[in-house]
Amino acid sequence: GQQVMQIPQYQHVQEGEDFTTYCNSSTTLSNIQWYKQRPGGHPVFLIQLVKSGEVKKQKRLTFQFGEAKKNSSLHITATQTTDVGTYFCAGRVAGTASKLTFGTGTRLQVTL
Amino acid sequence: EPEVTQTPSHQVTQMGQEVILRCVPISNHLYFYWYRQILGQKVEFLVSFYNNEISEKSEIFDDQFSVERPDGSNFTLKIRSTKLEDSAMYFCATSGQGTNTEAFFGQGTRLTVV
């Protein structure tokens, strides 16, 4: 079945450092979404990417969708302690209209 | 801001018992989903529901599981005979205009099977 892997599994950075998580799907995706889950919380939608090679920015966050629509990345510039949480990518495969397959997640820890 | 509401927040049940998890979707949303997350692991898709029927389901969603929208508002997940490995956080999610839009997640129900 479809698998969506993320690396790294865990990253610990000092506040102000940059952070990147990479998402790789075993199958081509029709679109990809990113979610953030704070410790003890629920997934919260961040963004959706649809087009091949698409890049979107939200303040310090930059999201990319690969040309082959099988990978994606999230880059955070100058992390803050409020960025702490687990970041999940979630993809939809063409033909499976409603099912979102979540990635394995990257847990980000930020310390002062 | 509209939100998805789930009850109860925590349920402890004995193995073999039936449980019903409840979700109140955002009012104008048409697509409903259940996901589960075993502690410390990724979020796993269980089932999607549209127009009063299941659209898709995963291999996890076996005959022990069922979903329904009994009164046009609540969306429920029933586990007929719980097993220890059913212990997890269960999230309800809903989306509005179609499956190509963001999913809004509820706060989750933590199910503990003892």
PDB file of N, CA and C in Angstrom, chain A residues 31 33 35 37 41-43 45 48 88 92 96-100 102-104, chain B residues 33 35 37 41-43 45 48 55-56 91 99-103 105-107:
ATOM      1  N   ASN A  31      -2.369  15.818  -4.406  1.00  0.00           N
ATOM      2  CA  ASN A  31      -2.058  17.011  -3.626  1.00  0.00           C
ATOM      3  C   ASN A  31      -1.461  16.593  -2.293  1.00  0.00           C
ATOM      4  N   GLN A  33      -0.909  17.990   1.869  1.00  0.00           N
ATOM      5  CA  GLN A  33      -1.216  18.951   2.910  1.00  0.00           C
ATOM      6  C   GLN A  33      -0.197  18.802   4.032  1.00  0.00           C
ATOM      7  N   TYR A  35       0.268  19.474   8.269  1.00  0.00           N
ATOM      8  CA  TYR A  35      -0.411  19.698   9.538  1.00  0.00           C
ATOM      9  C   TYR A  35       0.624  19.823  10.653  1.00  0.00           C
ATOM     10  N   GLN A  37       0.922  19.356  14.874  1.00  0.00           N
ATOM     11  CA  GLN A  37       0.265  18.828  16.064  1.00  0.00           C
ATOM     12  C   GLN A  37       1.104  19.188  17.282  1.00  0.00           C
ATOM     13  N   GLY A  41      -2.133  17.709  21.544  1.00  0.00           N
ATOM     14  CA  GLY A  41      -3.170  18.370  20.750  1.00  0.00           C
ATOM     15  C   GLY A  41      -3.607  17.566  19.546  1.00  0.00           C
ATOM     16  N   HIS A  42      -4.358  18.226  18.684  1.00  0.00           N
ATOM     17  CA  HIS A  42      -4.848  17.572  17.483  1.00  0.00           C
ATOM     18  C   HIS A  42      -4.180  18.196  16.265  1.00  0.00           C
ATOM     19  N   PRO A  43      -4.184  17.488  15.131  1.00  0.00           N
ATOM     20  CA  PRO A  43      -3.579  18.062  13.934  1.00  0.00           C
ATOM     21  C   PRO A  43      -4.303  19.334  13.492  1.00  0.00           C
ATOM     22  N   PHE A  45      -4.399  22.121  10.349  1.00  0.00           N
ATOM     23  CA  PHE A  45      -4.026  22.333   8.958  1.00  0.00           C
ATOM     24  C   PHE A  45      -3.129  23.557   8.810  1.00  0.00           C
ATOM     25  N   GLN A  48      -2.002  23.557   1.796  1.00  0.00           N
ATOM     26  CA  GLN A  48      -2.156  22.521   0.778  1.00  0.00           C
ATOM     27  C   GLN A  48      -1.394  22.932  -0.476  1.00  0.00           C
ATOM     28  N   PHE A  88       3.348  16.929  10.290  1.00  0.00           N
ATOM     29  CA  PHE A  88       2.961  15.811   9.433  1.00  0.00           C
ATOM     30  C   PHE A  88       2.646  16.322   8.031  1.00  0.00           C
ATOM     31  N   ARG A  92      -2.821  12.874  -0.805  1.00  0.00           N
ATOM     32  CA  ARG A  92      -3.925  12.175  -1.462  1.00  0.00           C
ATOM     33  C   ARG A  92      -3.416  11.609  -2.769  1.00  0.00           C
ATOM     34  N   THR A  96      -8.161   8.100  -5.146  1.00  0.00           N
ATOM     35  CA  THR A  96      -8.647   7.859  -3.779  1.00  0.00           C
ATOM     36  C   THR A  96      -9.028   9.213  -3.227  1.00  0.00           C
ATOM     37  N   ALA A  97     -10.176   9.668  -3.617  1.00  0.00           N
ATOM     38  CA  ALA A  97     -10.521  11.079  -3.481  1.00  0.00           C
ATOM     39  C   ALA A  97     -10.534  11.583  -2.053  1.00  0.00           C
ATOM     40  N   SER A  98     -10.929  10.741  -1.101  1.00  0.00           N
ATOM     41  CA  SER A  98     -11.132  11.287   0.234  1.00  0.00           C
ATOM     42  C   SER A  98     -10.036  10.913   1.217  1.00  0.00           C
ATOM     43  N   LYS A  99      -9.306   9.856   0.960  1.00  0.00           N
ATOM     44  CA  LYS A  99      -8.365   9.355   1.962  1.00  0.00           C
ATOM     45  C   LYS A  99      -7.089  10.185   2.003  1.00  0.00           C
ATOM     46  N   LEU A 100      -6.759  10.684   3.177  1.00  0.00           N
ATOM     47  CA  LEU A 100      -5.486  11.362   3.413  1.00  0.00           C
ATOM     48  C   LEU A 100      -4.547  10.372   4.082  1.00  0.00           C
ATOM     49  N   PHE A 102      -1.267  10.045   6.089  1.00  0.00           N
ATOM     50  CA  PHE A 102      -0.349  10.879   6.832  1.00  0.00           C
ATOM     51  C   PHE A 102       1.057  10.291   6.800  1.00  0.00           C
ATOM     52  N   GLY A 103       2.033  11.191   6.802  1.00  0.00           N
ATOM     53  CA  GLY A 103       3.415  10.789   6.930  1.00  0.00           C
ATOM     54  C   GLY A 103       3.725  10.392   8.361  1.00  0.00           C
ATOM     55  N   THR A 104       4.928   9.914   8.555  1.00  0.00           N
ATOM     56  CA  THR A 104       5.347   9.415   9.864  1.00  0.00           C
ATOM     57  C   THR A 104       5.605  10.540  10.852  1.00  0.00           C
TER      58      THR A 104
ATOM     59  N   TYR B  33     -14.643  12.191   8.523  1.00  0.00           N
ATOM     60  CA  TYR B  33     -13.573  11.199   8.571  1.00  0.00           C
ATOM     61  C   TYR B  33     -13.317  10.780  10.024  1.00  0.00           C
ATOM     62  N   TYR B  35      -9.955   9.183  12.096  1.00  0.00           N
ATOM     63  CA  TYR B  35      -8.560   8.801  12.107  1.00  0.00           C
ATOM     64  C   TYR B  35      -8.231   8.298  13.507  1.00  0.00           C
ATOM     65  N   GLN B  37      -4.742   7.595  16.245  1.00  0.00           N
ATOM     66  CA  GLN B  37      -3.311   7.800  16.471  1.00  0.00           C
ATOM     67  C   GLN B  37      -2.921   7.057  17.736  1.00  0.00           C
ATOM     68  N   GLN B  41       2.709   7.746  17.670  1.00  0.00           N
ATOM     69  CA  GLN B  41       2.826   7.290  16.287  1.00  0.00           C
ATOM     70  C   GLN B  41       2.090   8.229  15.325  1.00  0.00           C
ATOM     71  N   LYS B  42       2.043   7.848  14.065  1.00  0.00           N
ATOM     72  CA  LYS B  42       1.441   8.734  13.081  1.00  0.00           C
ATOM     73  C   LYS B  42      -0.082   8.625  13.108  1.00  0.00           C
ATOM     74  N   VAL B  43      -0.712   9.551  12.420  1.00  0.00           N
ATOM     75  CA  VAL B  43      -2.166   9.569  12.296  1.00  0.00           C
ATOM     76  C   VAL B  43      -2.565   8.605  11.175  1.00  0.00           C
ATOM     77  N   PHE B  45      -5.567   6.810   8.794  1.00  0.00           N
ATOM     78  CA  PHE B  45      -6.918   6.927   8.247  1.00  0.00           C
ATOM     79  C   PHE B  45      -7.733   5.672   8.562  1.00  0.00           C
ATOM     80  N   SER B  48     -13.839   7.347   5.560  1.00  0.00           N
ATOM     81  CA  SER B  48     -14.447   8.618   5.158  1.00  0.00           C
ATOM     82  C   SER B  48     -15.911   8.376   4.837  1.00  0.00           C
ATOM     83  N   SER B  55     -17.304   6.361   1.947  1.00  0.00           N
ATOM     84  CA  SER B  55     -16.628   6.601   0.674  1.00  0.00           C
ATOM     85  C   SER B  55     -15.405   5.707   0.531  1.00  0.00           C
ATOM     86  N   GLU B  56     -14.603   5.682   1.569  1.00  0.00           N
ATOM     87  CA  GLU B  56     -13.399   4.852   1.570  1.00  0.00           C
ATOM     88  C   GLU B  56     -13.162   4.350   2.986  1.00  0.00           C
ATOM     89  N   PHE B  91      -9.542  10.603  16.279  1.00  0.00           N
ATOM     90  CA  PHE B  91      -9.871  11.949  15.825  1.00  0.00           C
ATOM     91  C   PHE B  91     -10.970  11.898  14.768  1.00  0.00           C
ATOM     92  N   THR B  99     -13.369  17.008  -1.126  1.00  0.00           N
ATOM     93  CA  THR B  99     -12.268  16.271  -0.524  1.00  0.00           C
ATOM     94  C   THR B  99     -10.934  16.955  -0.788  1.00  0.00           C
ATOM     95  N   ASN B 100     -10.934  17.990  -1.617  1.00  0.00           N
ATOM     96  CA  ASN B 100      -9.679  18.644  -1.957  1.00  0.00           C
ATOM     97  C   ASN B 100      -9.432  19.872  -1.109  1.00  0.00           C
ATOM     98  N   THR B 101     -10.022  19.895   0.067  1.00  0.00           N
ATOM     99  CA  THR B 101      -9.851  21.037   0.952  1.00  0.00           C
ATOM    100  C   THR B 101      -9.328  20.562   2.294  1.00  0.00           C
ATOM    101  N   GLU B 102      -9.022  21.515   3.141  1.00  0.00           N
ATOM    102  CA  GLU B 102      -8.436  21.159   4.420  1.00  0.00           C
ATOM    103  C   GLU B 102      -9.425  20.403   5.284  1.00  0.00           C
ATOM    104  N   ALA B 103      -8.872  19.569   6.141  1.00  0.00           N
ATOM    105  CA  ALA B 103      -9.675  18.846   7.112  1.00  0.00           C
ATOM    106  C   ALA B 103      -9.522  19.525   8.463  1.00  0.00           C
ATOM    107  N   PHE B 105      -9.854  19.051  12.367  1.00  0.00           N
ATOM    108  CA  PHE B 105      -9.839  17.947  13.318  1.00  0.00           C
ATOM    109  C   PHE B 105     -10.466  18.359  14.640  1.00  0.00           C
ATOM    110  N   GLY B 106     -11.162  17.408  15.257  1.00  0.00           N
ATOM    111  CA  GLY B 106     -11.635  17.606  16.617  1.00  0.00           C
ATOM    112  C   GLY B 106     -10.496  17.379  17.599  1.00  0.00           C
ATOM    113  N   GLN B 107     -10.809  17.586  18.881  1.00  0.00           N
ATOM    114  CA  GLN B 107      -9.787  17.467  19.914  1.00  0.00           C
ATOM    115  C   GLN B 107      -9.427  16.016  20.209  1.00  0.00           C
TER     116      GLN B 107
END
